[in-house]
Coordinates of C-alpha atoms in Angstrom, one line a residue:
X1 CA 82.5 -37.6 -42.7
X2 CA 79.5 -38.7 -41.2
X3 CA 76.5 -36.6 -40.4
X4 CA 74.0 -37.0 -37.5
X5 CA 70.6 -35.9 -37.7
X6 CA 68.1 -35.6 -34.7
X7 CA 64.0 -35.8 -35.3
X8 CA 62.0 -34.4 -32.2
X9 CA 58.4 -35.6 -32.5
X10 CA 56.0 -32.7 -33.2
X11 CA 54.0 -31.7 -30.0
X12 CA 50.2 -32.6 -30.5
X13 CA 47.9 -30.3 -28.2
X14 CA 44.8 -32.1 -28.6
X15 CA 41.2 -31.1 -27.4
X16 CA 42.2 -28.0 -25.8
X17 CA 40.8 -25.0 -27.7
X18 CA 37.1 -26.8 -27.0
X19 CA 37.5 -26.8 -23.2
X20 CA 38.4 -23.3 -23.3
X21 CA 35.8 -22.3 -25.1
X22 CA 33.4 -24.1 -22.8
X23 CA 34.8 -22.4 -19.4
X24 CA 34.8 -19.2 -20.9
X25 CA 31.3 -19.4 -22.4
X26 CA 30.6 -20.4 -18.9
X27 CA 32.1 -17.3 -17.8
X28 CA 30.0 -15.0 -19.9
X29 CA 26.8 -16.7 -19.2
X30 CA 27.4 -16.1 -15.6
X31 CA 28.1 -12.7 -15.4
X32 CA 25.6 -11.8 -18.0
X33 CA 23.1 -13.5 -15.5
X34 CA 24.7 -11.5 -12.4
X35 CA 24.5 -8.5 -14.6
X36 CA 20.9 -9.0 -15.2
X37 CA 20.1 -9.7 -11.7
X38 CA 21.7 -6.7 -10.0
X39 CA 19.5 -4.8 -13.3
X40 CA 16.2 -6.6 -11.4
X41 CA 17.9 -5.4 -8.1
X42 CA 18.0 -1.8 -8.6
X43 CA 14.8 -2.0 -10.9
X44 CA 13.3 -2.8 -7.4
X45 CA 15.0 -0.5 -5.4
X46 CA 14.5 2.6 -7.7
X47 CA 10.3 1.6 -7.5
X48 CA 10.5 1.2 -3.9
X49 CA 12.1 4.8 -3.4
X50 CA 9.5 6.5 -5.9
X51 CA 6.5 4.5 -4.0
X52 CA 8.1 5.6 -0.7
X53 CA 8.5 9.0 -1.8
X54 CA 4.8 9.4 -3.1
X55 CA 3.8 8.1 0.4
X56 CA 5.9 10.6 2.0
X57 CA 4.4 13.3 0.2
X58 CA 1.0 12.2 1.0
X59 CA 1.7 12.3 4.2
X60 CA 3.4 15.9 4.3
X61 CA 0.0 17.2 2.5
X62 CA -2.3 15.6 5.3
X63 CA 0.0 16.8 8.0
X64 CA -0.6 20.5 6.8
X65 CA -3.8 20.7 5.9
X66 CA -5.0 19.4 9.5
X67 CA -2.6 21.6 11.5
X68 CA -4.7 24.1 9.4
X69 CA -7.9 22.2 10.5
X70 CA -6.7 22.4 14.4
X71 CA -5.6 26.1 14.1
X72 CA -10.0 26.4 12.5
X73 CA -11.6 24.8 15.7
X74 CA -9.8 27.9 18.1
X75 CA -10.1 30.7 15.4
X76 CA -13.8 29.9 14.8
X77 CA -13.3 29.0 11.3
X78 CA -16.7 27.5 9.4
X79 CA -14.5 26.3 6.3
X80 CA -13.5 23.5 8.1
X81 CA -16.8 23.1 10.2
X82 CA -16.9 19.1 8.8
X83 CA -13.2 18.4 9.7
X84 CA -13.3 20.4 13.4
X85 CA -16.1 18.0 14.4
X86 CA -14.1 14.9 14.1
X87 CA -11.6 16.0 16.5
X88 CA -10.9 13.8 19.2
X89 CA -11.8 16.0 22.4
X90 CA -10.7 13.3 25.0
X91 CA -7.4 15.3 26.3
X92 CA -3.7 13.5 26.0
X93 CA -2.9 13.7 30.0
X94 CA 0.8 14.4 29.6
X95 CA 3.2 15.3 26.9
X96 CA 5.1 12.2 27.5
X97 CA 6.0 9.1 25.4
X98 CA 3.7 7.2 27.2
X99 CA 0.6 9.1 27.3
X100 CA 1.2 10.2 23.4
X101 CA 0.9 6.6 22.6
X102 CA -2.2 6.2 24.3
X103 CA -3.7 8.5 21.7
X104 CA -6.4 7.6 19.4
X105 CA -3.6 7.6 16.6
X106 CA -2.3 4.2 17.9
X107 CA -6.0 2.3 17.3
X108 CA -5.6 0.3 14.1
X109 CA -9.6 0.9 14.0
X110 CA -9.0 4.7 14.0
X111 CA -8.1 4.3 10.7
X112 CA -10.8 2.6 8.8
X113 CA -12.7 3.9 6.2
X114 CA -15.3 4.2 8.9
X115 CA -13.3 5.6 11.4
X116 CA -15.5 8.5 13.7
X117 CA -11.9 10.8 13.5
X118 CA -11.1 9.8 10.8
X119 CA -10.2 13.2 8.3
X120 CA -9.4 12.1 4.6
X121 CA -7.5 14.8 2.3
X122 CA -8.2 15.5 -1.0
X123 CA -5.2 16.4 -2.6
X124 CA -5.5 18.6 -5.2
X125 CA -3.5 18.8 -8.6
X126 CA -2.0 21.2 -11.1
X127 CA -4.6 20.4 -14.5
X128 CA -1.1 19.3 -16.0
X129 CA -1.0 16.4 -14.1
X130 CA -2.4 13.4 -16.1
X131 CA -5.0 11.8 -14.0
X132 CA -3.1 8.2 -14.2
X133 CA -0.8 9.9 -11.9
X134 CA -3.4 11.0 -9.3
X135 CA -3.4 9.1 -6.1
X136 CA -6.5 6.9 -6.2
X137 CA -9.6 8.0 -4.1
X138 CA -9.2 5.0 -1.7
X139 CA -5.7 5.7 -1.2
X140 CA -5.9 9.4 -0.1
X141 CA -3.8 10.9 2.5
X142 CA -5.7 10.9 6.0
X143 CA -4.9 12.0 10.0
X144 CA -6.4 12.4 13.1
X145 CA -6.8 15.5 15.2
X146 CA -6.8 14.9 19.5
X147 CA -6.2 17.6 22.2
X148 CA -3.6 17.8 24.6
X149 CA -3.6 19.4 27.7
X150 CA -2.6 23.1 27.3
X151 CA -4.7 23.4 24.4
X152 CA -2.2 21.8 22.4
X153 CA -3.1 19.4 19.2
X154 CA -1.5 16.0 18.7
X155 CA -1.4 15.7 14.9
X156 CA -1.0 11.8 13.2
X157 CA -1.2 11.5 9.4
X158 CA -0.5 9.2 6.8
X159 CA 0.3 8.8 3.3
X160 CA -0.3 6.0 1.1
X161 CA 1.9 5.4 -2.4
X162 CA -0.6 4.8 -4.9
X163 CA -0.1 1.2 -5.2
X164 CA -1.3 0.5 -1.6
X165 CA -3.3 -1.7 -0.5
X166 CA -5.1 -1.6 3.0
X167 CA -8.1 -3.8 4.1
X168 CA -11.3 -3.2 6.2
X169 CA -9.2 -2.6 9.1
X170 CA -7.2 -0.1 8.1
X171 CA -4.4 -1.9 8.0
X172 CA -1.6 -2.1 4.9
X173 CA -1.1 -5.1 2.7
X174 CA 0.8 -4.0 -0.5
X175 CA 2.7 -0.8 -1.3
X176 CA 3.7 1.8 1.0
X177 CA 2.8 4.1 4.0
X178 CA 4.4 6.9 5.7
X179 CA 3.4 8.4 9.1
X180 CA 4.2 11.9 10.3
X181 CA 3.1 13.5 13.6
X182 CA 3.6 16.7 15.2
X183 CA 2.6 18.9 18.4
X184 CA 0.7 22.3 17.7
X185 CA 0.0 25.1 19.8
X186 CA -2.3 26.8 17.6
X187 CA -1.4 30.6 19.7
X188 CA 2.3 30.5 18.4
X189 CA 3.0 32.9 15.5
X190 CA 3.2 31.0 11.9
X191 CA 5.1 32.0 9.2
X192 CA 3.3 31.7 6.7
X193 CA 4.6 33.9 3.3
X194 CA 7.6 34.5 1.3
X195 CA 7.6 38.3 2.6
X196 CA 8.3 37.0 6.2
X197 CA 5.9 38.2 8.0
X198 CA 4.1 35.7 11.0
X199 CA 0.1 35.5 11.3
X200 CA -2.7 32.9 11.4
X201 CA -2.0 30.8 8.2

């Protein structure tokens, strides 16, 4: 009785386990490096919102307090005797898109440091409020005041993020700036309290 044997020759898998190792560490390193950028990426963003938002504020602050200014020069107010004399008395003709941008507002040199309209705001701050969170003096919120024809007020302001820079010109290098503008007729009712009641704010 004769037996028959078969022998299969063992299956050699050489070199493999290194080149997987290699792609995959290849794998990590990238996505540890896409992970770190879209970190950097929303790092970035989430600054620029806060900076925006500081400059947006500004700017709110500097809007009210000169409406406040405008509704002084017709009510006779001396609290804001300094402010009422840099309004610009040179009348908008029209209130049209075209005659509003022929204000004052739209000069670059209206806004220097040395500007004749030029009214800066000091904001002021709850004493919690550490003072290396205060906007810095040079980057103060700031607007100009020009009539309109039916003794109306074209109000421009602007708001700087504390990290702004702006040069001699008035013009914005670094950070942030928000502009806000607005129309007031000083004669129409205000309300101005909680209660609800309307009167000169």
């Amino acid at each position: 009785m004769r037996h028959h044997s078969t022998s299969h020759p063992a299956t050699v898998q050489q070199g493999v386990v290194l080149p997987m190792a290699l792609i995959l560490l290849v794998i990590i390193s990238f996505a540890g490096l896409l992970a770190a950028r879209n970190s950097a990426n929303f790092e970035q963003f989430s600054n620029n919102m806060r900076t925006n938002q500081v400059a947006r504020i500004s700017a709110e602050d500097a809007l009210r307090q000169c409406e406040r200014i405008a509704r002084a020069s017709v009510e006779g107010n001396a609290a804001f005797a300094g402010e009422v004399a840099k309004i610009n008395t040179t009348q908008i003709a029209a209130d049209t898109e075209t005659a509003i941008s022929g204000g004052i507002w739209n000069t670059r040199s209206s806004w220097a440091s040395t500007g004749a309209n030029l009214i800066t705001i000091a904001p002021s701050y709850d004493t919690d409020v550490q003072s290396n969170a205060q906007l810095k003096v040079a980057n103060r919120p700031s607007c100009v005041i020009q009539t309109m024809v039916n003794d109306r007020f074209l109000i421009t302001s602007r708001g700087l993020s504390n990290d702004a820079v702006v040069n001699g010109n008035g013009e914005l290098t670094a950070g942030s700036e928000v502009w806000l503008q607005s129309i007031l007729t000083p004669l129409v009712p205000t309300l101005c309290n909680s209660s609800g009641s309307f009167g000169t704010c």
